[in-house]
JSON list of C-alpha atoms in Angstrom, two decimals:
[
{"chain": "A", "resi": 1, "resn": "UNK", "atom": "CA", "xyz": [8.10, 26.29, 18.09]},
{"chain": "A", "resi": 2, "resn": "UNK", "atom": "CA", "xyz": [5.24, 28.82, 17.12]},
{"chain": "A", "resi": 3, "resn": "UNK", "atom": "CA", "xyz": [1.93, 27.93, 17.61]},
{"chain": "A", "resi": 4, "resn": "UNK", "atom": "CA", "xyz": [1.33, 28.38, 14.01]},
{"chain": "A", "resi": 5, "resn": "UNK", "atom": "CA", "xyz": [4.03, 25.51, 13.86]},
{"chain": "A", "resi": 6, "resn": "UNK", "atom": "CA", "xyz": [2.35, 23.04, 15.67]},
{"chain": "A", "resi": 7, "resn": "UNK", "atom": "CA", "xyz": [-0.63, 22.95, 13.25]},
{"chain": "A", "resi": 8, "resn": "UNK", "atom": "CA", "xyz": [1.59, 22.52, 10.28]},
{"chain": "A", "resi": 9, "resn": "UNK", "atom": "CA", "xyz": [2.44, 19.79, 11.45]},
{"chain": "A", "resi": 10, "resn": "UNK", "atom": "CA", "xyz": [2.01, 16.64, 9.63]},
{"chain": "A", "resi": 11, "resn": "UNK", "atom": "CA", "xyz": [1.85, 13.35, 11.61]},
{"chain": "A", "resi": 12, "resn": "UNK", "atom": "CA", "xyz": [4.62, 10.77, 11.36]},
{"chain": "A", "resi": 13, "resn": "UNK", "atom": "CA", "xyz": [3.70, 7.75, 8.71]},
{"chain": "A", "resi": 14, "resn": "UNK", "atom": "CA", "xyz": [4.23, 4.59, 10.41]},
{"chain": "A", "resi": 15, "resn": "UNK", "atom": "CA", "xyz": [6.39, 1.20, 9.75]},
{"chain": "A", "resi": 16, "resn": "UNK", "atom": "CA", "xyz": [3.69, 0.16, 7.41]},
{"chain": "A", "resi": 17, "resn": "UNK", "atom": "CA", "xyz": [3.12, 3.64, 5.13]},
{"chain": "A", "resi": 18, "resn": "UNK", "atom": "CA", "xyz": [6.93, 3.68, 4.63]},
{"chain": "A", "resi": 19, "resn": "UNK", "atom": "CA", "xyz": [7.27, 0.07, 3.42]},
{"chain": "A", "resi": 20, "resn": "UNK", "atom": "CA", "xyz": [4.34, 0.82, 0.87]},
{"chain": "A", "resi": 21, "resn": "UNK", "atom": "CA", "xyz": [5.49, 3.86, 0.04]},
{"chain": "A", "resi": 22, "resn": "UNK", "atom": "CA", "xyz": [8.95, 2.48, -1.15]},
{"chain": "A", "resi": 23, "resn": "UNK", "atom": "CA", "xyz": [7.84, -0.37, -3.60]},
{"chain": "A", "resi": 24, "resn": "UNK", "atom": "CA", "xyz": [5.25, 2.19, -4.80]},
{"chain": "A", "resi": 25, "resn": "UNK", "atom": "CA", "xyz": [8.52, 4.16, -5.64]},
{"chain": "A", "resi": 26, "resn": "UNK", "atom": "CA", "xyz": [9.82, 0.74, -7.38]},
{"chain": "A", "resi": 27, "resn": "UNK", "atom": "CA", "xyz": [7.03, 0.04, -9.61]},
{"chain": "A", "resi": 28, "resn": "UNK", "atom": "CA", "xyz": [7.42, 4.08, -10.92]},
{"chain": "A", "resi": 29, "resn": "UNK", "atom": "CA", "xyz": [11.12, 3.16, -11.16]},
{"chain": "A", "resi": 30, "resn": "UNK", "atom": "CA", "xyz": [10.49, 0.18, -12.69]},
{"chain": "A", "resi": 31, "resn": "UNK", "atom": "CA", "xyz": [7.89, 1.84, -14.86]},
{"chain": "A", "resi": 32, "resn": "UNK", "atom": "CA", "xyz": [9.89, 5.30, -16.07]},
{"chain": "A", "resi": 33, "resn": "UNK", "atom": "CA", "xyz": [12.67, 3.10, -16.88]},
{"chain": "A", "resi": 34, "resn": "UNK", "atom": "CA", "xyz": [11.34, 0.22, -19.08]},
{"chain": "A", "resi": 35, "resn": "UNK", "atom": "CA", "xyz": [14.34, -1.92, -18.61]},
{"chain": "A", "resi": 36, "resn": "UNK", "atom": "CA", "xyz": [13.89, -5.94, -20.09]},
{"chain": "A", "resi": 37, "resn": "UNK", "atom": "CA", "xyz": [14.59, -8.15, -16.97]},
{"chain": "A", "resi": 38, "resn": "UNK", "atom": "CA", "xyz": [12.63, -9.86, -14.87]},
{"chain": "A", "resi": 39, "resn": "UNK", "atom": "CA", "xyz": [8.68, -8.30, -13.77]},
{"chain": "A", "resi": 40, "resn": "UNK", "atom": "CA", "xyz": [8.63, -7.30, -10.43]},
{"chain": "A", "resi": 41, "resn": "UNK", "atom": "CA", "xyz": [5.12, -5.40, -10.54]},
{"chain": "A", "resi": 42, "resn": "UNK", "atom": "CA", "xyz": [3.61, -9.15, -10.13]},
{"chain": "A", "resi": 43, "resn": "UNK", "atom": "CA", "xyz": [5.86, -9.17, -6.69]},
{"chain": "A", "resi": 44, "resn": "UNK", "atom": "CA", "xyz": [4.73, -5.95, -5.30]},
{"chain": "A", "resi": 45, "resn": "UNK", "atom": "CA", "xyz": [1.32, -6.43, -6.24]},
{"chain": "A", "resi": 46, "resn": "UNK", "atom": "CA", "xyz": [1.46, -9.86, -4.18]},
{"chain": "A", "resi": 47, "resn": "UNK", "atom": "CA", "xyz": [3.54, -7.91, -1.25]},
{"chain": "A", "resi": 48, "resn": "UNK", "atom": "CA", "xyz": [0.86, -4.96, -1.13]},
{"chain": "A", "resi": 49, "resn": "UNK", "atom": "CA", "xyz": [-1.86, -8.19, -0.84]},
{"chain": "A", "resi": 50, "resn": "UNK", "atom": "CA", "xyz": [0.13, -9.56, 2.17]},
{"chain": "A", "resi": 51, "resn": "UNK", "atom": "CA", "xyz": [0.22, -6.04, 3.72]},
{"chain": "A", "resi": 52, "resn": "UNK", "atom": "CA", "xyz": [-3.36, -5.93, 3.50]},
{"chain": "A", "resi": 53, "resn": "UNK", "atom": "CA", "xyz": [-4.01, -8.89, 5.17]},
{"chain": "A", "resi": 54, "resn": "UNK", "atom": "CA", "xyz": [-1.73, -8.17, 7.77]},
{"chain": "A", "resi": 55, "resn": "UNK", "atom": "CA", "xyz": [-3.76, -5.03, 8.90]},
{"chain": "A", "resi": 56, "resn": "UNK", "atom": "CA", "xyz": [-7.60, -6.15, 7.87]},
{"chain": "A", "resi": 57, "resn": "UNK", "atom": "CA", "xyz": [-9.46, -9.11, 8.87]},
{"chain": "A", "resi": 58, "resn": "UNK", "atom": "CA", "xyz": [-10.80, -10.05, 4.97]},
{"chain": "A", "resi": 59, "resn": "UNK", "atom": "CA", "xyz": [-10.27, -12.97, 2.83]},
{"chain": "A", "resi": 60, "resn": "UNK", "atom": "CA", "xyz": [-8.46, -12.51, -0.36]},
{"chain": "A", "resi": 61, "resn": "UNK", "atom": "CA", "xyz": [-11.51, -12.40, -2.53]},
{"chain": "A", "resi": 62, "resn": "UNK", "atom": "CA", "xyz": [-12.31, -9.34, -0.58]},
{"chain": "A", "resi": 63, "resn": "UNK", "atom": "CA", "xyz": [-9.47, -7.37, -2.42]},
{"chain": "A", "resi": 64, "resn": "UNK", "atom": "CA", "xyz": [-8.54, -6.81, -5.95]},
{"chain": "A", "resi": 65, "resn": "UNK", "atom": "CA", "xyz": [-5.87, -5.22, -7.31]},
{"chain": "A", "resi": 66, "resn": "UNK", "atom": "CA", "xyz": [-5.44, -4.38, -10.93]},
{"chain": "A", "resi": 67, "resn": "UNK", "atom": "CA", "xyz": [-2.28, -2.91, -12.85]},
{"chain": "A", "resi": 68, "resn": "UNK", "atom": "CA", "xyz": [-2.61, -1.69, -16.06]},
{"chain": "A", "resi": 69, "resn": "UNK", "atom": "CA", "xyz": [-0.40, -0.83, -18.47]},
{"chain": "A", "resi": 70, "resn": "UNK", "atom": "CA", "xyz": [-0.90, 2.20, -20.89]},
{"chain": "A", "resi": 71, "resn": "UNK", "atom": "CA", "xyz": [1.67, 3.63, -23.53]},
{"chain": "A", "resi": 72, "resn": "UNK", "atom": "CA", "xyz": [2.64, 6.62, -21.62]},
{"chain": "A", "resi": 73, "resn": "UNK", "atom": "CA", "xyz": [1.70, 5.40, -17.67]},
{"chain": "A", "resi": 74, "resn": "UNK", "atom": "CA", "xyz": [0.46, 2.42, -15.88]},
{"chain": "A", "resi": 75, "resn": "UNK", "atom": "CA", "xyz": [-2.06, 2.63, -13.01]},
{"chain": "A", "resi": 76, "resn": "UNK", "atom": "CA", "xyz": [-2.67, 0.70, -10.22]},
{"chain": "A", "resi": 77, "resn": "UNK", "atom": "CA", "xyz": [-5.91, 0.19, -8.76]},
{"chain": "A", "resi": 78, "resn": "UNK", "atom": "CA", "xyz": [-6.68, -1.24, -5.14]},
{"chain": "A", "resi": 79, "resn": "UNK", "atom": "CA", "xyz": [-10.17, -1.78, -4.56]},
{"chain": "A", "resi": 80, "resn": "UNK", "atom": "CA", "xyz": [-11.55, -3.76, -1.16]},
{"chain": "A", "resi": 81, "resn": "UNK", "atom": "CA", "xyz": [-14.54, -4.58, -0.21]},
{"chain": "A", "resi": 82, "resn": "UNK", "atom": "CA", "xyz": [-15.01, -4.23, 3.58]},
{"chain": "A", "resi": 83, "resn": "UNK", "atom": "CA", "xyz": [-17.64, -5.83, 5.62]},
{"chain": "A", "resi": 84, "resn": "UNK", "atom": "CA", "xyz": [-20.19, -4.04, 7.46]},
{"chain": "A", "resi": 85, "resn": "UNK", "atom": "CA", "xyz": [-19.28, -1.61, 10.46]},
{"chain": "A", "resi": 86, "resn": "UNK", "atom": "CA", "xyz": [-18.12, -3.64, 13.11]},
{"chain": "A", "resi": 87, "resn": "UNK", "atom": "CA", "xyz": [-17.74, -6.54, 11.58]},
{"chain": "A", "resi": 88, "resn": "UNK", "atom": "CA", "xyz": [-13.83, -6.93, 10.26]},
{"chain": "A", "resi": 89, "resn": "UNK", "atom": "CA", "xyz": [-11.86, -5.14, 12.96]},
{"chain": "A", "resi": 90, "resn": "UNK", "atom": "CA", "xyz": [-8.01, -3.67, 12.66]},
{"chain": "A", "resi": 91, "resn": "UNK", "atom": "CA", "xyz": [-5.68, -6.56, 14.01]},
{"chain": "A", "resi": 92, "resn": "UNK", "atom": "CA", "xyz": [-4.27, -5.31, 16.98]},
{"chain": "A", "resi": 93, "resn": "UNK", "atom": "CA", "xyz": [-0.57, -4.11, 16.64]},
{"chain": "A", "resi": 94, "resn": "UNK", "atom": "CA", "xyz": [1.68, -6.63, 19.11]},
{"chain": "A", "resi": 95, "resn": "UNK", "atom": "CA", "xyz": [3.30, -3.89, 21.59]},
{"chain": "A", "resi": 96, "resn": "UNK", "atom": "CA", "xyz": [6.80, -4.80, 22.45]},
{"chain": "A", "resi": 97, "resn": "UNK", "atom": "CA", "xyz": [7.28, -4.52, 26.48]}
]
């Protein structure tokens, strides 16, 4: 590998960026398609909530998450409210030994 290589790199997303990644790819599926069936952007938004609280120490008033439809898109909006510095810590991730 070059050393021009090595800063090109671009880290490895982890276990949590790859689950979010793929129902973010749903709901555009789900979106570009416009199929009748049953809504599943209610189930990711409540899956993207649990992932949330998995990684942050907040309550679930302390996030919001919107999704709004439009003719030609929808957006999704993710806005939460974090306490001061120091005071809602990553949970630690449980190290398998």
């Amino acid at each position: 590998m070059s050393m021009f290589g090595f800063f090109r790199r671009k880290p490895q997303p982890d276990g949590s960026a790859d689950a979010a990644k793929e129902r973010l790819s749903i709901l555009l599926a789900h979106e570009r398609t416009g199929r009748q069936g049953p809504d599943v952007l209610p189930i990711i938004q409540r899956e993207i909530m649990e992932v949330i609280l998995r990684h942050l120490k907040i309550g679930k008033d302390n996030v919001d998450i919107r999704i709004d439809r439009g003719d030609d898109f929808s957006t999704l909006e993710i806005n939460i409210e974090l306490p001061e510095a120091g005071g809602a810590k990553p949970k630690a991730a449980s190290s398998a030994r």
